[in-house]
XYZ file of C-alpha atoms in Angstrom:
657
model
C 25.896 -62.112 -34.180
C 29.556 -61.253 -34.498
C 31.492 -59.817 -31.517
C 31.769 -56.487 -33.246
C 28.028 -56.299 -33.881
C 27.302 -57.291 -30.256
C 29.659 -54.523 -29.106
C 27.901 -51.969 -31.356
C 24.508 -53.006 -30.008
C 25.742 -52.674 -26.408
C 27.140 -49.184 -27.104
C 23.832 -48.149 -28.682
C 21.866 -49.348 -25.679
C 24.163 -47.585 -23.214
C 24.035 -44.382 -25.231
C 20.235 -44.407 -25.298
C 20.199 -44.709 -21.499
C 22.932 -42.184 -20.739
C 22.201 -39.360 -23.147
C 18.970 -38.155 -21.490
C 20.692 -38.052 -18.115
C 23.794 -36.264 -19.373
C 22.149 -33.815 -21.775
C 22.302 -30.147 -20.716
C 19.191 -29.182 -18.759
C 17.110 -26.619 -20.619
C 14.357 -24.410 -19.322
C 11.036 -25.878 -20.394
C 8.552 -23.667 -22.199
C 5.732 -22.595 -19.892
C 2.685 -24.749 -20.616
C -0.750 -23.175 -21.297
C -2.456 -21.819 -18.194
C -4.094 -24.380 -15.904
C -2.636 -27.377 -17.732
C -0.218 -29.757 -15.991
C 3.158 -28.160 -15.345
C 6.512 -29.586 -16.313
C 7.344 -32.611 -14.124
C 9.420 -32.410 -10.985
C 13.026 -33.465 -11.013
C 11.575 -36.357 -9.046
C 8.097 -37.262 -10.204
C 5.391 -35.507 -8.204
C 3.326 -37.759 -6.067
C -0.369 -37.837 -6.837
C -1.244 -37.298 -3.188
C -0.453 -33.965 -1.533
C 2.657 -33.745 0.608
C 4.172 -31.014 2.759
C 7.405 -29.212 1.936
C 9.266 -25.999 2.546
C 10.802 -23.644 0.004
C 14.594 -23.844 -0.053
C 15.288 -21.308 -2.808
C 13.892 -19.917 -6.049
C 16.016 -19.700 -9.183
C 14.394 -18.165 -12.214
C 11.235 -20.114 -13.038
C 12.028 -22.968 -10.672
C 11.353 -23.413 -6.994
C 13.545 -25.853 -5.064
C 11.803 -27.645 -2.205
C 12.606 -29.962 0.680
C 9.767 -32.353 1.500
C 8.765 -33.325 5.027
C 10.582 -36.648 4.573
C 13.807 -34.907 3.448
C 13.603 -35.333 -0.318
C 14.775 -32.545 -2.637
C 12.279 -31.629 -5.356
C 12.131 -28.981 -8.054
C 8.927 -27.570 -9.511
C 8.607 -25.333 -12.552
C 6.357 -22.369 -11.779
C 5.015 -21.897 -15.282
C 1.507 -23.344 -15.374
C 1.307 -24.105 -11.639
C -1.485 -22.573 -9.640
C -0.065 -20.654 -6.681
C -2.567 -20.588 -3.835
C -2.780 -19.692 -0.173
C -5.064 -21.494 2.275
C -5.967 -19.867 5.563
C -8.395 -21.117 8.152
C -11.800 -19.396 8.128
C -14.664 -19.107 10.584
C -17.614 -20.840 8.853
C -20.030 -18.352 10.447
C -18.156 -15.377 8.964
C -18.049 -16.397 5.311
C -19.163 -13.903 2.699
C -20.920 -14.690 -0.583
C -18.403 -14.995 -3.376
C -15.447 -16.102 -1.252
C -13.451 -19.044 -2.602
C -13.152 -21.826 -0.035
C -11.982 -25.413 0.321
C -13.534 -27.909 2.743
C -10.975 -30.745 2.975
C -13.373 -33.291 4.393
C -16.472 -32.091 2.585
C -16.323 -34.253 -0.510
C -18.044 -37.271 1.018
C -15.218 -39.577 -0.038
C -14.658 -37.809 -3.351
C -11.924 -35.409 -2.236
C -12.352 -31.868 -0.913
C -15.327 -29.610 -1.505
C -14.138 -26.568 -3.422
C -16.005 -23.582 -4.806
C -17.530 -20.207 -3.998
C -19.771 -19.406 -1.061
C -23.429 -18.854 -1.944
C -25.617 -16.776 0.371
C -27.978 -18.724 2.557
C -28.445 -20.267 6.000
C -26.571 -22.482 6.302
C -24.132 -21.370 3.593
C -23.801 -23.453 0.452
C -20.819 -24.010 -1.819
C -21.135 -23.611 -5.572
C -18.722 -26.167 -7.039
C -16.652 -25.899 -10.195
C -19.190 -28.060 -11.990
C -21.965 -25.537 -11.343
C -23.874 -27.430 -8.667
C -24.311 -26.374 -5.051
C -23.739 -28.398 -1.901
C -24.357 -27.488 1.719
C -21.453 -26.689 4.003
C -21.047 -29.746 6.253
C -21.760 -28.909 9.930
C -18.581 -28.427 11.960
C -16.332 -28.750 8.921
C -12.902 -27.202 8.706
C -13.094 -24.403 6.118
C -10.078 -22.869 4.368
C -10.212 -19.621 2.424
C -8.435 -19.982 -0.910
C -6.616 -17.081 -2.575
C -4.416 -16.826 -5.624
C -0.965 -15.439 -4.846
C 2.078 -14.314 -6.810
C 5.446 -16.004 -6.876
C 6.807 -13.292 -4.559
C 4.855 -14.984 -1.764
C 7.233 -17.949 -2.064
C 10.253 -17.085 0.044
C 12.867 -19.381 1.623
C 11.288 -21.220 4.537
C 7.686 -20.888 3.295
C 5.676 -24.028 4.075
C 3.692 -25.357 1.129
C 1.437 -28.267 0.282
C 2.260 -29.937 -3.039
C -0.293 -31.220 -5.532
C 0.334 -32.182 -9.159
C -0.879 -28.808 -10.416
C -0.502 -26.398 -7.489
C 1.679 -25.099 -4.689
C -0.422 -24.132 -1.701
C 1.017 -21.879 0.996
C -0.246 -23.012 4.384
C -1.188 -20.296 6.873
C -2.869 -22.506 9.434
C 0.152 -23.113 11.666
C 1.922 -26.390 12.384
C 0.609 -29.497 10.705
C -2.269 -28.872 8.386
C -4.381 -26.477 10.387
C -6.160 -28.930 12.749
C -6.999 -27.780 16.268
C -4.933 -29.395 18.984
C -6.169 -32.929 19.644
C -8.292 -33.090 16.503
C -8.313 -36.425 14.661
C -6.194 -36.808 11.572
C -7.923 -36.225 8.259
C -7.259 -37.087 4.667
C -4.692 -35.011 2.770
C -6.106 -32.191 0.723
C -6.595 -33.000 -2.972
C -6.749 -30.385 -5.727
C -9.580 -30.600 -8.249
C -8.690 -29.968 -11.865
C -9.647 -26.545 -13.189
C -11.272 -26.276 -16.640
C -8.739 -24.946 -19.190
C -8.920 -21.255 -20.054
C -7.332 -19.324 -22.847
C -4.233 -17.356 -21.793
C -6.031 -14.022 -22.348
C -8.517 -14.913 -19.615
C -5.840 -14.907 -16.952
C -5.137 -11.696 -15.094
C -1.783 -10.295 -16.209
C -0.525 -9.943 -12.656
C -1.198 -12.082 -9.610
C -1.389 -9.794 -6.612
C 0.188 -11.108 -3.413
C -1.977 -11.552 -0.358
C -1.225 -9.310 2.620
C 0.892 -11.114 5.141
C -0.230 -12.232 8.573
C 1.347 -10.247 11.398
C 3.863 -12.516 13.182
C 3.282 -10.581 16.419
C 0.280 -8.629 17.621
C 1.109 -5.113 18.847
C -2.429 -3.736 18.827
C -2.963 -1.074 21.484
C -6.413 0.506 21.522
C -5.316 3.566 23.484
C -2.389 4.126 21.139
C -4.639 3.828 18.105
C -6.943 6.502 19.498
C -4.049 8.770 20.454
C -2.495 8.555 16.997
C -5.623 9.561 15.055
C -4.356 13.139 14.741
C -0.813 12.167 13.767
C 0.125 13.446 10.290
C 2.856 10.880 9.643
C 2.578 7.879 7.367
C 3.479 6.220 4.071
C 1.918 5.726 0.679
C 2.108 2.116 -0.517
C 4.376 0.896 2.325
C 3.380 -2.710 1.607
C 4.817 -2.542 -1.923
C 8.400 -2.361 -3.105
C 8.245 0.917 -4.988
C 7.682 0.809 -7.938
C 6.848 -2.892 -8.454
C 3.290 -3.292 -7.336
C 3.328 -7.076 -7.295
C 6.456 -7.343 -5.145
C 5.612 -7.562 -1.463
C 7.464 -5.582 1.190
C 7.508 -8.015 4.088
C 7.495 -6.658 7.622
C 6.543 -3.097 6.729
C 4.350 -2.832 9.841
C 7.321 -3.257 12.165
C 9.304 -0.710 10.155
C 6.509 1.861 10.351
C 6.204 1.382 14.094
C 9.936 1.918 14.496
C 9.680 5.117 12.431
C 6.768 6.533 14.426
C 4.421 6.462 11.409
C 0.737 5.789 12.040
C -1.048 6.087 8.671
C -0.910 4.222 5.370
C -2.641 4.302 2.028
C -2.222 1.375 -0.309
C -2.239 3.144 -3.654
C -3.545 1.854 -6.966
C -2.858 -1.865 -6.608
C -4.344 -2.302 -3.156
C -6.965 0.403 -3.445
C -10.448 -0.537 -2.317
C -11.353 -0.853 -5.971
C -14.762 -1.954 -7.142
C -13.246 -4.329 -9.702
C -11.035 -6.010 -7.068
C -13.993 -6.636 -4.763
C -16.763 -7.602 -7.186
C -16.838 -9.275 -10.610
C -19.341 -10.025 -13.327
C -20.943 -13.439 -13.016
C -21.288 -15.834 -15.934
C -24.992 -14.976 -16.375
C -24.177 -11.279 -16.808
C -25.067 -10.268 -13.271
C -22.613 -9.522 -10.480
C -21.048 -11.868 -7.984
C -20.986 -11.208 -4.272
C -18.253 -9.091 -2.705
C -14.879 -10.674 -2.005
C -13.309 -8.797 0.916
C -10.637 -11.388 1.726
C -7.649 -9.399 0.424
C -8.759 -6.174 2.089
C -9.657 -7.933 5.335
C -6.133 -9.348 5.500
C -4.694 -5.889 4.865
C -6.789 -4.363 7.661
C -5.878 -7.128 10.115
C -2.162 -6.752 9.478
C -2.290 -2.951 9.710
C -4.261 -2.920 12.942
C -1.941 -5.500 14.491
C 0.752 -2.829 14.046
C -1.404 0.154 15.142
C -1.576 1.557 11.609
C -4.607 3.539 10.451
C -5.620 3.028 6.825
C -6.868 5.604 4.343
C -8.608 3.408 1.769
C -8.839 4.783 -1.766
C -12.242 3.980 -3.252
C -11.978 3.683 -7.014
C -14.898 3.269 -9.408
C -13.054 0.856 -11.700
C -15.966 -1.242 -12.977
C -16.277 -4.984 -12.294
C -14.644 -7.195 -14.915
C -15.994 -10.476 -16.344
C -15.112 -13.575 -14.346
C -11.598 -14.690 -15.217
C -10.656 -11.298 -16.653
C -10.289 -9.284 -13.487
C -7.266 -7.040 -13.875
C -4.777 -5.996 -11.224
C -5.751 -2.410 -11.999
C -8.518 -1.024 -14.201
C -8.886 2.661 -15.030
C -11.728 4.269 -13.112
C -14.618 6.108 -14.703
C -17.968 7.588 -13.782
C -20.180 4.591 -12.927
C -22.807 3.567 -15.459
C -24.725 1.713 -12.754
C -24.871 4.295 -9.996
C -26.973 2.075 -7.717
C -24.453 -0.765 -7.860
C -21.540 1.626 -7.247
C -23.317 3.179 -4.273
C -24.029 -0.272 -2.877
C -20.351 -1.194 -3.149
C -19.246 1.996 -1.335
C -21.843 1.529 1.422
C -20.827 -2.111 1.873
C -17.134 -1.179 2.117
C -17.681 1.538 4.704
C -20.173 -0.562 6.664
C -17.717 -3.450 6.839
C -14.968 -1.361 8.426
C -16.857 1.290 10.451
C -16.842 -0.671 13.717
C -20.518 -0.107 14.558
C -21.211 -3.800 15.119
C -23.402 -4.182 12.028
C -21.957 -6.279 9.187
C -18.431 -5.527 10.408
C -15.372 -7.427 9.276
C -14.788 -10.360 11.653
C -12.040 -9.342 14.042
C -12.193 -5.612 13.269
C -10.524 -3.799 16.185
C -10.655 -0.135 15.201
C -12.888 1.695 12.743
C -11.686 3.194 9.473
C -12.719 6.837 9.559
C -11.149 8.451 6.465
C -12.053 7.443 2.918
C -10.472 8.861 -0.246
C -12.366 8.974 -3.533
C -10.087 8.199 -6.505
C -6.315 8.539 -6.911
C -4.852 11.385 -9.025
C -8.010 11.544 -11.167
C -6.779 14.630 -13.032
C -4.484 12.219 -14.957
C -5.992 10.117 -17.729
C -3.877 7.147 -16.694
C -6.078 6.947 -13.568
C -9.425 8.425 -14.677
C -11.531 8.117 -17.817
C -13.448 11.379 -17.880
C -13.270 15.034 -16.998
C -13.587 16.991 -13.776
C -17.374 17.115 -14.023
C -17.533 13.297 -14.172
C -15.333 13.133 -11.093
C -17.617 15.571 -9.261
C -20.651 13.388 -10.013
C -18.794 10.324 -8.744
C -17.684 12.137 -5.585
C -21.304 13.121 -4.874
C -22.371 9.477 -5.224
C -19.546 8.254 -2.983
C -20.100 10.994 -0.382
C -23.778 10.081 0.015
C -22.969 6.366 0.285
C -20.152 6.911 2.802
C -22.243 9.125 5.065
C -25.228 6.770 4.812
C -23.094 3.950 6.191
C -21.086 6.021 8.699
C -22.195 9.587 9.513
C -18.887 10.179 11.329
C -16.666 9.202 8.390
C -14.442 11.802 6.726
C -14.263 12.072 2.928
C -11.127 13.006 0.999
C -11.598 14.282 -2.544
C -8.987 12.982 -4.960
C -6.319 15.270 -6.389
C -7.752 17.673 -8.994
C -4.842 20.103 -9.380
C -1.402 18.941 -10.389
C 1.655 19.631 -12.505
C 0.408 18.281 -15.807
C 3.325 15.866 -16.081
C 1.188 13.242 -17.762
C 0.857 15.489 -20.803
C -2.734 14.537 -21.575
C -4.698 16.727 -19.175
C -5.022 20.448 -18.551
C -4.963 20.398 -14.723
C -6.541 23.834 -14.269
C -9.388 23.068 -16.688
C -9.996 19.732 -14.932
C -10.062 21.483 -11.539
C -12.471 24.192 -12.729
C -14.862 21.628 -14.234
C -14.790 19.669 -10.972
C -15.660 22.607 -8.715
C -18.181 24.113 -11.127
C -20.130 20.834 -11.290
C -20.045 20.527 -7.489
C -21.271 24.108 -7.181
C -24.196 23.340 -9.483
C -25.227 20.017 -7.921
C -24.079 19.905 -4.282
C -26.807 22.207 -2.997
C -24.367 24.371 -1.065
C -23.018 21.432 0.978
C -19.316 20.718 0.593
C -19.181 16.978 -0.229
C -15.678 16.463 1.148
C -13.784 17.088 4.381
C -10.289 17.207 2.895
C -8.694 17.816 -0.484
C -5.839 15.549 -1.517
C -2.894 17.452 -3.002
C 0.166 15.410 -3.925
C 3.576 17.041 -3.999
C 6.104 15.051 -5.998
C 9.517 16.549 -6.618
C 10.458 17.820 -10.046
C 13.613 16.956 -11.981
C 17.010 17.103 -10.234
C 18.558 20.551 -10.200
C 15.291 22.493 -9.869
C 15.621 25.028 -7.067
C 13.633 24.173 -3.960
C 12.005 27.599 -3.792
C 10.558 26.960 -7.256
C 9.006 23.719 -6.025
C 7.541 25.499 -3.020
C 6.165 28.276 -5.229
C 4.536 25.655 -7.472
C 2.815 24.071 -4.480
C 1.569 27.490 -3.290
C 0.097 28.080 -6.767
C -1.854 24.828 -6.586
C -3.183 25.632 -3.104
C -4.251 29.147 -4.146
C -5.971 27.756 -7.252
C -7.908 25.217 -5.179
C -9.072 27.799 -2.674
C -10.181 30.255 -5.373
C -12.081 27.612 -7.348
C -13.806 26.342 -4.208
C -14.720 29.837 -3.006
C -16.102 30.754 -6.448
C -18.618 27.928 -6.019
C -19.535 28.744 -2.426
C -17.388 26.186 -0.586
C -15.389 27.142 2.483
C -11.697 26.150 2.387
C -11.075 22.547 3.415
C -7.957 21.204 5.116
C -5.473 19.557 2.780
C -3.847 16.143 2.904
C -0.975 14.779 0.830
C -1.608 11.067 0.340
C 1.532 10.945 -1.756
C 4.582 13.208 -1.683
C 8.319 12.909 -2.180
C 11.273 14.845 -3.509
C 13.907 13.623 -5.920
C 17.549 13.852 -4.868
C 20.399 11.688 -6.074
C 22.546 12.622 -3.065
C 21.387 10.782 0.068
C 22.181 13.659 2.410
C 20.093 15.988 0.238
C 17.276 13.459 0.379
C 17.452 13.284 4.184
C 17.218 17.066 4.409
C 14.351 17.120 1.942
C 12.281 14.617 3.956
C 12.276 17.009 6.908
C 11.779 20.165 4.836
C 8.814 18.858 2.907
C 7.021 17.597 5.995
C 7.603 20.844 7.868
C 6.541 22.992 4.914
C 3.352 21.029 4.292
C 2.415 21.044 7.970
C 3.064 24.779 8.108
C 0.801 25.191 5.054
C -2.140 23.545 6.811
C -1.832 19.909 5.676
C -3.252 17.439 8.219
C -1.924 14.154 6.825
C 1.308 13.542 4.884
C 2.239 10.162 3.407
C 5.767 9.792 2.091
C 5.798 7.946 -1.209
C 7.679 4.761 -0.613
C 9.234 2.928 2.296
C 11.537 0.417 0.614
C 12.948 0.452 -2.923
C 12.370 -2.225 -5.522
C 15.273 -4.239 -6.951
C 17.174 -2.601 -9.765
C 16.676 -5.360 -12.318
C 14.350 -4.386 -15.117
C 14.135 -0.834 -13.824
C 12.752 1.997 -15.922
C 12.571 5.735 -15.216
C 9.765 5.313 -12.679
C 11.797 2.683 -10.822
C 14.808 5.007 -10.697
C 12.741 7.808 -9.214
C 11.065 5.734 -6.543
C 14.305 3.961 -5.616
C 15.755 7.375 -4.852
C 12.880 8.603 -2.684
C 12.458 5.389 -0.645
C 13.926 5.473 2.872
C 15.318 1.928 2.646
C 17.236 0.674 -0.365
C 16.569 -2.586 -2.199
C 19.134 -4.458 -0.061
C 17.518 -3.377 3.199
C 20.021 -0.638 4.077
C 18.505 2.237 6.015
C 19.441 5.441 4.269
C 20.143 8.734 6.084
C 16.576 9.783 5.239
C 15.306 6.887 7.368
C 17.091 8.205 10.452
C 16.055 11.786 9.707
C 12.415 10.685 9.480
C 12.649 8.882 12.800
C 14.183 11.884 14.571
C 11.478 14.113 13.057
C 8.611 12.006 14.422
C 10.307 11.810 17.826
C 10.705 15.596 18.045
C 7.240 16.380 16.672
C 5.372 13.838 18.732
C 2.138 15.043 20.335
C 1.999 18.509 18.783
C -1.086 20.701 18.558
C -1.281 20.473 14.772
C -3.939 23.181 14.101
C -1.602 25.709 15.773
C 1.224 25.003 13.298
C 2.182 28.099 11.286
C 4.505 28.974 8.430
C 6.274 31.968 10.012
C 8.605 32.817 7.158
C 8.816 31.760 3.509
C 10.793 34.255 1.461
C 13.891 34.028 -0.725
C 14.725 30.497 0.364
C 14.507 31.153 4.120
C 11.807 29.007 5.782
C 10.716 28.941 9.422
C 7.832 26.750 10.614
C 6.435 27.085 14.133
C 4.915 24.093 15.955
C 3.417 23.910 19.437
C 4.487 20.672 21.116
C 4.137 19.615 24.755
C 2.933 23.095 25.693
C 5.936 24.938 24.251
C 6.998 26.307 20.856
C 9.137 24.152 18.581
C 10.589 25.599 15.375
C 12.061 24.070 12.215
C 14.248 26.445 10.185
C 16.578 26.273 7.186
C 17.964 28.367 4.358
C 18.148 27.313 0.699
C 19.741 30.592 -0.351
C 22.795 30.110 -2.564
C 26.213 31.031 -1.283
C 26.459 29.089 1.967
C 25.094 29.920 5.416
C 22.863 32.886 6.200
C 22.835 34.839 9.476
C 19.247 35.199 10.697
C 17.289 36.440 13.708
C 14.381 34.181 14.771
C 11.868 35.262 17.428
C 10.932 32.665 20.037
C 7.914 33.815 22.013
C 7.349 31.753 25.137
C 6.945 33.041 28.663
C 9.835 32.224 30.974
C 12.153 31.052 28.216
C 15.717 32.349 28.441
C 17.566 29.872 26.258
C 16.832 27.789 23.149
C 18.258 24.410 22.208
C 19.441 24.127 18.602
C 20.130 20.748 16.955
C 20.468 19.367 13.457
C 17.522 17.495 11.932
C 20.009 14.875 10.674
C 21.088 12.591 13.530
C 24.672 11.982 12.357
C 25.356 15.162 10.454
C 25.622 18.885 11.047
C 26.815 20.823 14.088
C 26.517 19.383 17.575
C 23.492 20.434 19.677
C 23.948 23.691 21.600
C 21.907 26.242 23.490
C 21.672 29.912 22.614
C 20.461 32.762 24.803
C 17.398 34.796 23.889
C 18.164 38.452 23.216
C 15.096 40.691 22.996
C 12.910 37.615 22.520
C 14.934 36.155 19.633
C 18.020 34.100 18.871
C 20.644 34.731 16.235
C 22.256 31.880 14.323
C 23.631 30.879 10.951
C 21.368 28.693 8.801
C 22.197 26.582 5.770
C 20.411 23.803 3.850
C 20.383 21.435 6.838
C 17.160 21.990 8.836
C 17.584 22.946 12.502
C 15.270 22.097 15.382
C 14.780 24.922 17.895
C 13.138 24.094 21.208
C 12.488 26.279 24.225
C 14.254 25.677 27.540
C 17.116 23.583 26.207
C 19.428 21.715 28.595
C 21.598 24.186 30.507
C 24.568 21.816 30.424
C 25.134 22.320 26.691
C 27.895 24.746 25.721
C 26.633 28.169 24.677
C-alpha cells in the first residue's frame, strides 16, 4: 500500500469515528407507546438506580444519579410512574400495586389487586398470586411530565421513570434489611389510540401537616374558597404545587376540583376485558382528600355520570350523560359517599373529617359537559340524591347549574331549566331532591357595565325561584361553585373580587368559589387561557396580584360572620350596600359604579351604642386612608366611588375624623 493510500485509509477511519460524535444532535422521533425509549446520553443500566431531576428541556429530562453521573432521558415512550407506600390491609380491588420482593426471585410482583382474604394480585400475564405476608407494597400511579420538577427523586429503569414518595432510601422502615432493587416488567405493546390523551398528575403529598379538627369544624359555614385551585387555570394537566398553603394564607376553606379532578365515574371505574367492570380505584381521590385535609380545606366533590371507558381507553374527561345502568351508577355514588362520610364503615384509610356536600354534575346546561336535556339531568339527580342519602343521611346535595348565559351557543338555558324542574315536579313526589342550587357567575366581555352583569344574575335567580315554585319546591339556598369577573386592569380586578363576593353573599349565596388561584403559563394560550389568566389571583410567574391582597383583607374582615343575617340593603343605579353581622356588630360593604366619579350618599348604621363608624378601603394599598365618621341621626355621610369601602361600628377613636 502506498503512503498516500495509507493516509487516505487513516483519514477514512478517523472520519467514521468522529462524525457521529460531532454531528449536530437532533431530537429523536417519539417511539410508539410502551416500546423502549431513545437511549440515554450514557447508556441506561439494566438495573434500577436512583437519581434526581436537574432540569427539563423540551422532551428531555436531565438527571444526576446517586453516584454523581449526568444522564439524559427522552420522555417520549417512557412510562412515568409514581410509587407510594401502601398499607396492605387497606388495599382496594382494582388498585395497581408493586411488591418489590414478591416475585420469588423473578423480580417484583406487579398487577392489580383482586378482592379476597388475603388479597391477591392479578399479574400482567393474567394469572393471580397471593400477596406475600408482611411484604412491602407500593401503590403505582401513572403521572404526567409536570410531576417531574427540579429536585424530584426518581428511580430509573430502561423503560420508566418512577417518582419515589416513600422518603429517604427506597421506602424501607428504619432498620429494615436491604432488598433487591425494583425491576420494571415489560408492558405488552398497545396501539397509540389506546393511550389516554392526557396523563393526569397525582395530587401532591402535603409537606407539612396543619390539620386542626376544631378549625375544620369552625370553618364549615365559611363561604370562601376556590374552584380548581390545584390546577393552573386553564391547563388541567399542569399542577399548581403548594396550593394548600396559599389557600390557608388567604383564609379560604373550601375547594372544588372541577372537571378534571371531579369524582367522575369514568375516573374511578373502568370496563374490564371480559366486558364487566373493574373494581373502584380511589387512589387519586384519596390523595386529593389527604392533601386538602392536611391544610384544613373542605372539598365539594362533583359527581359526574361520565360512563366507564374500556381498559386502556380511559379519558381524562368524558362527557356525562344519563346512566344506562342505573344500578351501577347508584352503586358508584353510594361507594364514593360511604368512603368519605367518616362513619367508620368502609372509610378511606386516614380520613380525618367527613365530606358533607356533594354536587351532581358541572354546568350540565352546556352540551360540552352534558349529553342530554334538563329532564335527563333531573332523572340523574334523583338517582344520585337517593344514593347519597342512603350512604349518609346528613349529606347535603348540590344540584348542578341549570340556568346560565347561553354562551356555549348550543343550548337554550331557560328551556333546559324548565325541563329540569318540570321532570322533578313530576317524579320527586313533592320532596326537593337537593339542598342547594349551583349558580355560576362568570363575567361577560370587557367593557360591559357592572350593573348589567348584576341584573343578569338577578334574572337567573328569579327564573330559578319561579320554576321551582311552579313545581312545588320551596326556594333553596344558592352556591356559586365557580365565579369570576373579567378585567384587564389589575386594580379593577381587585375591586371586582370584593364586589362579587359581597353581592353574592347579600343575595343569599352560602358558598362562593373564585375561579382560579394561579394562572397558567402564556405559551400556547388561547382565548380561554387569556380569560383565566386575568381572573387568577396569582400570575404565571408567582406574583401576587392586587386581587390576592384584596381577597385576604376581605376574609380577615368578614371572618366569623352570621351569614344567614347578611342582607343586600341597596342595589339601584349602580349604588350597592351589603350589610353583614360580624362579631355581634354590623359590618357594611358599599361602593358606587355610577359614571361620573364619586357619589355622595347617606348610609344608615343601626347598632345600639354606636356613635362613630370606621371607614377603610377594601384594597390594602389603594384608596383613602382609614378614618372614622360620626353618626348623625343614625347614619353616616360619605363619598363613594368604584373602590369598595368597609364600614364597621365603633371604629378606633384615635383616627382623624
